[in-house]
Amino acid sequence: MSLRRLYWTTLAGQWRGGLVLLLCSALEGVPAFFSGRLVELAVDRGFAAGSPATGLVWLGLFGLAALLGALGSRMVWHQLGQVVEPLRDELVTAVVRGVLHDESPPRNQPDASGVARITQHVEVVRDATGGLLVQARGTLVTTIGALAGLVTVAGGLVVPVAIPVVVAVTGFACLLPSLARRQRAAAIAEEHMAATAGASLAGLRDVVACGGEPIATLAVYEAVDAQARAAVRVARSGALRSLVISVGAFVPLLLALVLAPGMVARGELTAGAALGALVYLATTMQPALRGLAATASTVVLRLLVALRRLSETARVPAVQDGDARPRGSDVRLRGLTFGWGAAAEPVLRDLDLDLRPGDHLAVVGPSGIGKSTLAGLVTGMLTPQEGRVLLGGVPVRDVPPALRHELVALIPQEAYVFAGTVRDNLALFAPGASDAVLLAAVTAIGADDLLRRLGGLDGTIGHGGEGVSAGEAQQLALARVYATSARVVILDEATSHLDPPSEARAERAFAARDGVLVVIAHRLSSALRAHRVLVMDGRETVLGSHAELLARSVRYAELMQAWAPVTGEAATEVPLPAGNAVPAGADVVRRHRVSRTTRAS
C-alpha cells in the first residue's frame, strides 16, 4: 500500500466525522447565499420605500443568518480533530517503520532526519488536511452560495465578473508546477539542515577533541544557507501568486462598480440589487476566491510535497502478513550474514547456531561488535542479507507478527514505562493476565519491595516514568515479559541498572521457565550462569561452556581477567591460553572479520 493510498484510506475511514463536517458546511454557507438578497430586500422594500422598520427587519434576518453561519463554523472546528488525529497517528507509524528499516541508519545516536520527518512533514500533512477540511471546504461552500445568490439578484453581472476570475484561475494553475518543485526543494533542504545540525551536535565532544570545529561549522552554515535560498525561492513564487490572486479578486469588483450604475440607470437593476451584488462580491466572493487560491497554492502544495517526501522515506505495512506457524520454539541460525548498509563490512558473517527449549545462552564481546544486531535478527526485527533465522522450523519473518510477538520477547536496555497504574504497565503484553499472574511475575523477578513502594497494582506511575528509577523501570519491564507466554526471551543488557544479586535473580527466573533464554551480557557474571557462551570479538565467533572458553579462548580469558579484578568477583583462574587454540568441546561457529568502524548495535 502506498502512502497516498494510506492517506485516503485513513480519511475514508473517518466518514462519520466527514458527514458531520458536510452538514456543518451547509449551515456555514447560509449567510453566503442570503447576504446579498437580504440587503437587496432591506433597501428596495425598506429604506428606499420609506419604511426603515422593514429594512431593519431584513437586516436583522441578515444578522441571524450570520449567527447560523458562525454556529456552523464552530461545529466544524469541534469535529475536526476526530478526522485529522487518526491520520497523524497512521503517518507517524509509517515514518517510524521507515526509520527502523533504514538500510544505513545512524547507529547509537538520534535519527535527526527521521525526527524532522515526523515534526515537519507529518505535521504539514496534518495541518494541511485540517486546513483543507476547514478553509477550502468552507471557501467552496461560500463561493457556490455567493454565485447562486448573485444570479438571483443581478444575473446580468455574472458573465463580465466571471471573465477575470477564469483568467486568474488559469494563470494560477500554470504556476502550480513551479510552486510544487520549489516547495519540495525547500522541504528537502530542511531535512538536510536538520540531519547536518543533528550529526554535528551529537558528536560535539568528538568534534572539539579532534579540532574539527571549523569543518563542522562550515557544514552547518552551508546547510542553513541552502535552506535559506530554498525558502527565498518559495517566497518569490508566493509573491507572483499573490499578484495573480489580486487580479482575480479585485478586477470583478471594479467591473461591478463600473457597470452597475449604468444598469441601474437603464432599469436593468434596482438600487438594492446593485448594492446586493456588491455585497456578494466584496464580502463573500472576493474573500472566498482569495482564500481558495491561497489554500491551493500553499496548503495543497505543501500537502502534496510532504506526502511525496514521506513516501520516499516511510514504510507502509504490507497488506499480506506471513502465515507460517512455528512447530515448537527452537531457534536455528543458518549462514547468517548482516551488515549495516550495502557497502559496509558485515558485523555477522555465515553464523550457525542452534537454541532449544531449556537453553540459556550468554553473548559476550566488546561494545559495538554486533551483539544487539544478533538480537534484532533473532526476533525478526531485522532481515538478514544472507542466511536464515528459523523459529520452530519456519523463517521468523514469515510468522504472523501477532503470533511472533507472543512467542518471542526482547527486553532492551532502556526500559519503557508509561503514565498509568502499575497493573497497566505490567499487563502491557498480556492484557488478559490476572492479578495473580502479575503478582507471581513480580515475585519471580524480585520486585516485591518496588511493588509495595508504588502502592500495589493500583499504584500509579507518573508521566515519563516519574518516580521510578532506571533500575526499577528495568524490573517492571522484566516482570512485564515474565507474565507473558513468550518462549524465546532475549535480555539485551536489560539488567544493566540492577545490582548483581537482582540481576542474578532475574536471569535465574527466566532460565527456570524452560524456554530459550539469550542474555546479551552487561556483566560477565551472566556468562558464569549460562549453559553456553557465545563470544563475538570481530575475528571469530566461538561457542562453548564457561570452563571450555576460559581454558582455550584468548579473547574470553582476557575479558574475564579484566572484569574480575574490577568487580571483585572470582573467575576460574587459569593461565591465558597460548595462541587461539579452541578445545574440542568449543565450537568455532564461523570465523569472520569485522571492521572496527562498522556501525553495529
XYZ file of C-alpha atoms in Angstrom:
601
model
C 0.000 0.000 0.000
C 1.395 3.407 -0.999
C 1.475 6.287 1.438
C -1.046 8.258 -0.615
C -3.376 5.299 -0.574
C -2.911 5.062 3.188
C -3.734 8.769 3.403
C -7.023 8.443 1.515
C -7.933 5.147 3.190
C -7.481 6.652 6.637
C -9.566 9.691 5.729
C -12.288 7.493 4.256
C -12.382 5.546 7.490
C -13.463 8.723 9.270
C -16.631 9.061 7.191
C -18.835 9.814 10.183
C -16.762 12.850 11.062
C -16.776 13.840 7.375
C -20.561 13.646 7.272
C -20.787 15.945 10.290
C -18.420 18.377 8.559
C -20.636 18.348 5.461
C -23.744 19.157 7.494
C -21.876 21.906 9.317
C -20.730 23.275 5.946
C -24.312 23.637 4.784
C -25.093 25.599 7.930
C -21.931 27.666 7.493
C -22.959 28.585 3.916
C -26.298 30.108 4.936
C -25.035 33.735 5.150
C -23.142 33.400 1.850
C -26.343 32.578 -0.014
C -28.715 35.012 1.714
C -26.464 38.028 2.423
C -26.864 39.941 -0.858
C -30.517 39.012 -1.222
C -31.369 40.236 2.288
C -29.508 43.501 1.671
C -31.459 43.975 -1.573
C -34.775 43.447 0.240
C -33.724 45.783 3.064
C -33.047 48.564 0.532
C -35.865 48.057 -2.002
C -38.678 47.173 0.403
C -37.452 49.042 3.433
C -35.219 52.083 3.307
C -35.874 53.060 -0.348
C -39.623 52.505 0.121
C -39.765 54.833 3.119
C -40.109 52.029 5.689
C -36.961 51.941 7.848
C -38.532 49.427 10.226
C -38.987 46.935 7.408
C -35.399 47.497 6.321
C -34.187 46.866 9.857
C -36.177 43.635 9.982
C -34.448 42.380 6.827
C -31.073 43.394 8.215
C -31.956 41.577 11.434
C -32.570 38.442 9.404
C -29.176 39.059 7.811
C -27.644 39.087 11.296
C -29.486 35.883 12.193
C -28.063 34.201 9.066
C -24.581 35.320 10.128
C -25.111 33.767 13.567
C -26.162 30.475 11.985
C -23.018 30.557 9.846
C -20.863 31.203 12.931
C -22.519 28.250 14.695
C -21.690 26.054 11.689
C -18.059 27.187 11.793
C -17.833 26.396 15.493
C -19.191 22.898 14.916
C -16.650 22.379 12.125
C -13.710 23.092 14.442
C -15.229 20.920 17.133
C -15.380 17.887 14.820
C -12.081 18.447 13.028
C -9.895 16.508 15.474
C -11.912 13.319 15.022
C -10.891 13.269 11.367
C -7.328 14.605 11.470
C -5.766 12.992 14.554
C -6.152 9.341 13.391
C -4.460 10.378 10.146
C -1.461 11.760 12.021
C -1.166 8.560 14.064
C -1.037 6.427 10.897
C 1.579 8.645 9.266
C 3.806 8.698 12.353
C 3.632 4.893 12.440
C 4.689 4.730 8.780
C 7.613 7.119 9.370
C 8.849 5.225 12.429
C 8.664 1.959 10.499
C 10.717 3.546 7.735
C 13.341 4.705 10.232
C 13.566 1.242 11.794
C 14.061 -0.381 8.369
C 16.561 2.154 7.063
C 19.435 0.290 5.404
C 22.041 2.791 6.657
C 20.702 4.348 9.855
C 22.769 6.468 12.234
C 23.571 3.969 14.960
C 23.726 4.833 18.666
C 22.512 8.390 18.075
C 19.213 10.073 17.273
C 17.994 9.991 13.681
C 17.652 13.755 13.201
C 16.227 13.444 9.690
C 13.620 10.955 10.934
C 12.637 13.373 13.693
C 12.386 16.132 11.068
C 10.020 13.990 9.001
C 7.743 13.466 11.992
C 7.854 17.018 13.350
C 7.743 18.754 9.973
C 6.288 16.648 7.165
C 3.735 14.745 9.237
C 2.619 17.951 10.908
C 2.410 19.615 7.489
C 0.115 16.828 6.296
C -1.950 17.071 9.465
C -2.277 20.861 9.358
C -2.832 20.916 5.594
C -5.576 18.318 5.839
C -7.208 20.258 8.642
C -6.880 23.460 6.606
C -8.496 21.849 3.586
C -11.336 20.435 5.622
C -11.978 23.831 7.173
C -10.824 26.567 4.808
C -11.095 25.040 1.334
C -14.370 23.316 2.173
C -15.793 26.480 3.673
C -14.469 28.577 0.802
C -16.042 26.272 -1.758
C -19.377 26.359 0.015
C -19.182 30.149 0.311
C -18.291 30.604 -3.360
C -21.132 28.408 -4.570
C -23.564 30.204 -2.280
C -22.353 33.620 -3.437
C -22.610 32.713 -7.140
C -26.082 31.312 -6.672
C -27.130 34.440 -4.782
C -25.570 36.738 -7.423
C -27.556 35.017 -10.152
C -30.802 35.617 -8.277
C -30.008 39.276 -7.582
C -28.053 40.534 -10.613
C -27.780 37.912 -13.338
C -26.539 40.469 -15.867
C -23.271 40.933 -13.940
C -22.351 37.250 -13.833
C -20.649 36.984 -17.256
C -18.397 40.101 -17.080
C -17.451 39.241 -13.497
C -16.594 35.631 -14.398
C -14.082 36.510 -17.170
C -11.272 37.888 -14.926
C -11.900 35.091 -12.458
C -11.332 32.463 -15.163
C -8.200 34.269 -16.391
C -6.756 34.446 -12.874
C -7.515 30.799 -12.115
C -5.894 29.709 -15.393
C -2.762 31.741 -14.699
C -2.605 30.379 -11.187
C -2.854 26.789 -12.481
C 0.144 27.444 -14.736
C 2.192 28.479 -11.683
C 1.410 25.365 -9.647
C 4.143 23.056 -11.102
C 6.860 25.621 -10.368
C 5.475 26.178 -6.887
C 5.434 22.437 -6.224
C 9.070 21.980 -7.315
C 10.285 24.835 -5.166
C 8.246 23.683 -2.171
C 9.738 20.186 -2.449
C 13.251 21.605 -2.725
C 12.601 23.622 0.430
C 11.377 20.506 2.270
C 14.487 18.523 1.309
C 16.711 21.449 2.345
C 15.007 21.496 5.760
C 15.671 17.770 6.212
C 19.306 18.153 5.168
C 19.816 21.040 7.578
C 18.242 19.053 10.435
C 20.394 15.989 9.684
C 23.609 18.046 9.428
C 22.976 20.010 12.599
C 21.877 16.874 14.472
C 25.026 14.955 13.489
C 27.266 17.866 14.492
C 25.593 18.343 17.860
C 25.505 14.614 18.634
C 29.249 14.349 18.031
C 30.176 17.707 19.554
C 32.696 16.271 22.013
C 34.479 14.368 19.257
C 34.448 17.445 17.033
C 36.090 19.536 19.753
C 38.546 16.792 20.657
C 39.682 16.487 17.045
C 39.785 20.229 16.454
C 37.153 19.925 13.750
C 35.063 22.930 14.772
C 35.726 24.886 11.528
C 34.693 21.949 9.344
C 31.566 21.213 11.399
C 30.641 24.899 11.487
C 31.100 25.237 7.726
C 28.893 22.193 7.093
C 26.110 23.610 9.272
C 26.420 27.068 7.680
C 26.204 25.590 4.190
C 23.103 23.606 5.130
C 21.465 26.692 6.674
C 22.316 28.799 3.615
C 20.856 26.163 1.291
C 17.658 26.111 3.327
C 17.504 29.918 3.268
C 17.944 30.032 -0.525
C 15.187 27.463 -0.984
C 12.884 29.477 1.300
C 13.596 32.675 -0.673
C 12.681 30.947 -3.946
C 9.419 29.760 -2.406
C 8.712 33.322 -1.189
C 9.295 34.767 -4.676
C 6.872 32.278 -6.179
C 4.420 33.229 -3.458
C 4.691 36.902 -4.384
C 3.878 36.145 -8.021
C 0.985 34.004 -6.871
C -0.356 36.908 -4.790
C -0.301 39.146 -7.850
C -2.344 36.671 -9.875
C -4.781 36.234 -6.992
C -5.235 40.002 -6.742
C -6.249 40.183 -10.390
C -8.945 37.589 -9.899
C -10.139 39.076 -6.619
C -10.243 42.853 -7.307
C -10.987 43.165 -11.039
C -14.504 41.630 -10.735
C -15.329 44.132 -8.000
C -14.051 47.040 -10.113
C -16.087 45.859 -13.114
C -19.208 45.663 -10.966
C -18.629 49.208 -9.689
C -18.235 50.448 -13.286
C -21.178 48.558 -14.807
C -23.765 48.700 -12.015
C -24.610 52.475 -12.235
C -25.428 52.223 -15.948
C -27.578 49.130 -15.411
C -29.485 50.923 -12.644
C -29.989 53.976 -14.888
C -31.349 51.747 -17.684
C -33.666 49.983 -15.264
C -31.903 46.642 -15.577
C -31.099 46.654 -11.858
C -32.660 48.221 -8.824
C -30.511 50.143 -6.384
C -30.983 47.383 -3.841
C -29.966 44.707 -6.378
C -26.796 46.653 -7.245
C -25.924 47.005 -3.586
C -26.664 43.308 -3.008
C -24.365 42.370 -5.913
C -21.561 44.457 -4.381
C -22.145 42.717 -1.045
C -21.764 39.334 -2.721
C -18.575 40.407 -4.491
C -16.918 42.438 -1.731
C -17.794 40.494 1.407
C -18.267 36.972 0.060
C -16.881 36.310 -3.404
C -13.617 38.238 -3.098
C -12.514 36.724 0.240
C -13.643 33.288 -0.968
C -11.560 33.452 -4.149
C -8.510 34.732 -2.310
C -8.887 32.068 0.347
C -9.346 29.292 -2.211
C -6.301 30.390 -4.226
C -4.193 30.815 -1.088
C -5.242 27.384 0.131
C -4.494 25.723 -3.200
C -1.100 27.389 -3.552
C 0.137 26.843 -0.006
C -1.821 24.166 1.809
C -2.395 21.822 -1.128
C 1.150 22.229 -2.433
C 2.674 21.614 0.976
C 0.391 18.617 1.421
C 1.415 17.045 -1.891
C 5.107 17.759 -1.352
C 5.046 16.372 2.197
C 3.210 13.222 1.117
C 5.690 12.670 -1.712
C 8.648 13.165 0.594
C 7.195 10.849 3.214
C 6.536 8.234 0.513
C 10.240 8.305 -0.357
C 11.317 7.528 3.210
C 8.405 5.981 5.105
C 7.196 2.422 5.021
C 3.572 1.376 4.877
C 2.749 -2.054 6.300
C 2.307 -4.766 3.706
C -1.247 -5.823 3.057
C -0.452 -9.531 3.439
C 1.397 -10.771 6.534
C 3.186 -14.096 6.745
C 1.072 -17.082 7.741
C 3.738 -19.606 8.778
C 3.060 -21.471 12.025
C 6.112 -22.472 14.095
C 6.401 -26.075 15.225
C 7.867 -25.511 18.659
C 10.086 -22.728 19.980
C 13.571 -23.828 18.954
C 15.724 -21.245 17.158
C 18.140 -22.136 14.351
C 20.531 -19.753 12.604
C 21.998 -20.935 9.313
C 24.601 -18.997 7.320
C 23.515 -15.737 8.932
C 25.147 -12.622 7.436
C 24.236 -8.999 8.122
C 25.824 -5.572 7.609
C 24.566 -2.051 8.178
C 24.407 -0.921 4.569
C 25.211 -2.472 1.215
C 28.857 -1.321 1.278
C 29.520 -1.893 4.990
C 31.595 -4.764 6.327
C 29.190 -7.359 7.807
C 29.008 -7.466 11.591
C 27.866 -11.089 11.319
C 29.102 -13.431 8.642
C 27.998 -17.005 7.928
C 26.860 -17.687 11.508
C 25.309 -21.042 12.532
C 23.655 -21.533 15.928
C 21.057 -23.858 17.469
C 18.943 -22.957 20.520
C 16.414 -25.362 22.012
C 13.924 -25.049 24.887
C 15.855 -25.071 28.140
C 18.952 -23.441 26.618
C 20.496 -20.498 28.421
C 22.970 -18.637 26.207
C 25.111 -15.630 27.141
C 26.506 -13.434 24.352
C 29.668 -11.518 25.237
C 32.115 -9.334 23.377
C 33.347 -5.765 23.034
C 30.861 -2.951 22.651
C 29.747 -2.353 19.074
C 30.685 -5.822 17.842
C 27.116 -6.797 16.783
C 25.510 -8.394 19.842
C 22.342 -6.296 19.682
C 22.270 -6.795 15.922
C 22.123 -10.528 16.561
C 19.181 -9.954 18.901
C 17.352 -7.953 16.211
C 17.849 -10.776 13.702
C 16.613 -13.470 16.094
C 13.452 -11.511 16.889
C 12.731 -10.813 13.217
C 13.080 -7.036 13.566
C 15.984 -7.126 11.105
C 16.187 -9.025 7.832
C 19.443 -10.898 7.178
C 21.289 -10.155 3.960
C 22.131 -13.845 3.683
C 21.141 -16.929 5.583
C 18.055 -17.768 7.609
C 16.641 -17.424 11.103
C 14.200 -20.245 11.808
C 11.682 -20.225 14.656
C 10.076 -23.584 15.180
C 11.347 -24.684 11.775
C 9.942 -21.741 9.778
C 11.532 -18.376 8.860
C 10.906 -16.000 11.724
C 9.906 -13.185 9.318
C 7.160 -15.428 7.872
C 5.479 -15.858 11.251
C 2.466 -13.507 11.623
C 3.555 -10.502 13.725
C 0.891 -11.085 16.360
C 1.997 -14.700 16.866
C 5.693 -13.779 16.727
C 5.158 -11.201 19.470
C 3.545 -13.889 21.621
C 6.429 -16.317 21.171
C 9.470 -14.009 21.138
C 10.209 -11.147 23.553
C 13.133 -8.725 23.535
C 13.828 -6.579 26.603
C 16.181 -3.699 25.700
C 18.464 -1.767 27.999
C 16.217 1.289 28.057
C 13.055 0.100 29.779
C 9.756 1.676 28.758
C 7.214 2.651 31.400
C 4.268 4.961 30.855
C 1.855 7.045 32.862
C -0.823 4.837 34.376
C -1.262 2.183 37.003
C 1.325 -0.440 37.814
C -1.173 -3.041 36.619
C -1.427 -1.348 33.208
C 2.370 -1.340 32.850
C 2.778 -4.973 33.866
C -0.086 -6.202 31.663
C 1.047 -4.311 28.544
C 1.887 -7.502 26.615
C -0.573 -9.733 28.470
C -3.774 -7.670 28.783
C -5.767 -10.705 29.861
C -3.418 -11.686 32.664
C -4.988 -11.965 36.111
C -3.691 -10.112 39.144
C -2.355 -13.409 40.476
C -0.229 -13.894 37.337
C 1.108 -10.349 37.552
C 1.937 -10.696 41.240
C 3.696 -14.013 40.604
C 5.817 -12.329 37.906
C 6.758 -9.533 40.283
C 7.795 -12.044 42.932
C 9.787 -14.154 40.476
C 11.775 -11.121 39.324
C 12.311 -9.957 42.908
C 10.384 -6.685 42.636
C 8.063 -7.122 45.637
C 9.615 -4.194 47.504
C 9.160 -1.983 44.455
C 5.521 -3.022 44.120
C 4.845 -2.155 47.753
C 6.554 1.217 47.372
C 4.419 2.068 44.353
C 1.201 1.181 46.199
C 0.483 -2.264 44.736
C -1.043 -2.985 41.352
C -3.347 0.013 41.714
C -0.432 2.364 42.351
C 0.282 4.957 39.700
C 3.366 5.887 37.667
C 3.825 9.454 36.502
C 4.443 10.766 33.001
C 7.740 9.562 31.546
C 8.231 7.141 34.444
C 8.274 9.897 37.038
C 9.029 8.474 40.463
C 10.647 5.304 39.073
C 14.426 4.917 38.812
C 16.179 3.333 35.833
C 16.719 0.098 37.760
C 13.099 -0.023 38.921
C 11.927 0.564 35.355
C 14.011 -2.426 34.284
C 12.417 -4.552 36.993
C 8.952 -3.596 35.737
C 9.975 -4.412 32.153
C 11.333 -7.808 33.237
C 8.175 -8.663 35.190
C 6.056 -7.486 32.238
C 7.663 -10.045 29.917
C 7.754 -12.768 32.601
C 3.946 -12.513 32.799
C 3.611 -13.353 29.083
C 3.721 -16.708 27.333
C 6.901 -15.855 25.405
C 9.001 -18.964 24.800
C 12.077 -17.140 23.484
C 13.311 -14.292 25.704
C 16.279 -12.053 24.862
C 17.707 -9.766 27.537
C 19.707 -7.090 25.692
C 21.594 -5.618 28.664
C 18.143 -5.446 30.260
C 19.611 -5.679 33.782
C 22.352 -3.065 33.384
C 20.877 -0.796 36.099
C 20.302 -3.602 38.619
C 22.740 -4.653 41.338
C 24.397 -8.061 40.797
C 22.083 -10.032 43.161
C 18.963 -8.610 41.485
C 20.429 -9.334 38.066
C 21.192 -12.928 39.033
C 17.671 -13.459 40.396
C 16.049 -12.116 37.232
C 18.191 -14.270 34.932
C 17.583 -17.401 37.006
C 13.835 -16.704 36.989
C 13.738 -16.596 33.186
C 16.033 -19.615 32.869
C 13.642 -21.623 35.089
C 10.750 -21.059 32.630
C 12.283 -23.796 30.429
C 12.189 -21.698 27.274
C 15.058 -20.269 25.266
C 16.929 -17.547 27.155
C 19.545 -15.358 25.454
C 21.385 -12.869 27.652
C 23.464 -10.175 25.992
C 25.757 -9.719 28.933
C 26.270 -6.399 30.671
C 28.358 -8.097 33.355
C 30.405 -11.169 32.640
C 28.827 -12.843 35.671
C 25.974 -13.623 33.276
C 28.356 -15.926 31.407
C 29.044 -17.856 34.619
C 25.335 -18.660 34.984
C 24.707 -19.592 31.332
C 24.867 -23.109 29.916
C 26.803 -21.869 26.890
C 28.586 -18.666 25.947
C 28.874 -17.088 22.503
C 31.998 -14.932 22.217
C 31.988 -12.254 19.496
C 35.250 -10.395 19.041
C 35.355 -9.371 15.378
C 37.760 -12.093 14.320
C 35.902 -15.259 15.203
C 32.673 -16.265 16.894
C 33.282 -19.040 19.413
C 30.674 -21.099 21.265
C 31.260 -23.202 24.355
C 30.822 -23.503 28.111
C 32.477 -21.077 30.512
C 35.160 -23.579 31.535
C 35.943 -24.543 27.944
C 36.220 -20.979 26.745
C 38.218 -19.841 29.755
C 40.772 -22.542 29.095
C 41.117 -22.109 25.376
C 39.748 -18.771 24.092
C 42.219 -15.883 24.359
C 39.536 -13.220 23.968
C 37.245 -14.773 26.585
C 40.089 -15.240 29.070
C 41.184 -11.624 28.583
C 37.642 -10.367 29.144
C 37.307 -12.441 32.305
C 40.655 -11.389 33.754
C 39.903 -7.708 33.013
C 36.467 -7.969 34.607
C 37.171 -9.963 37.777
C 39.722 -7.605 39.445
C 37.465 -4.611 38.857
C 34.309 -6.220 40.201
C 35.915 -8.308 42.908
C 34.051 -11.374 41.648
C 36.040 -14.554 41.223
C 36.563 -16.230 37.901
C 38.263 -19.574 37.482
C 41.926 -18.703 37.499
C 43.894 -20.365 34.709
C 46.823 -19.109 32.661
C 45.984 -17.290 29.479
C 45.918 -19.787 26.604
C 48.644 -19.619 24.048
C 47.520 -18.605 20.602
C 43.939 -19.123 19.576
C 43.558 -22.784 20.413
C 39.998 -23.972 20.890
C 39.111 -27.219 22.694
C 37.135 -29.991 21.135
C 34.139 -29.059 23.265
C 34.027 -25.463 21.998
C 32.615 -24.780 18.570
C 34.106 -22.154 16.299
C 30.742 -21.194 14.892
C 32.179 -19.175 11.984
C 35.340 -17.125 11.545
C 34.735 -13.634 10.221
C 36.462 -10.283 10.182
C 34.597 -7.167 11.278
C 35.706 -3.599 10.606
C 36.103 -1.644 13.851
C 34.432 1.331 12.144
C 31.376 -0.690 11.138
C 28.175 0.632 12.622
C 26.698 -2.009 14.866
C 24.403 -2.169 17.813
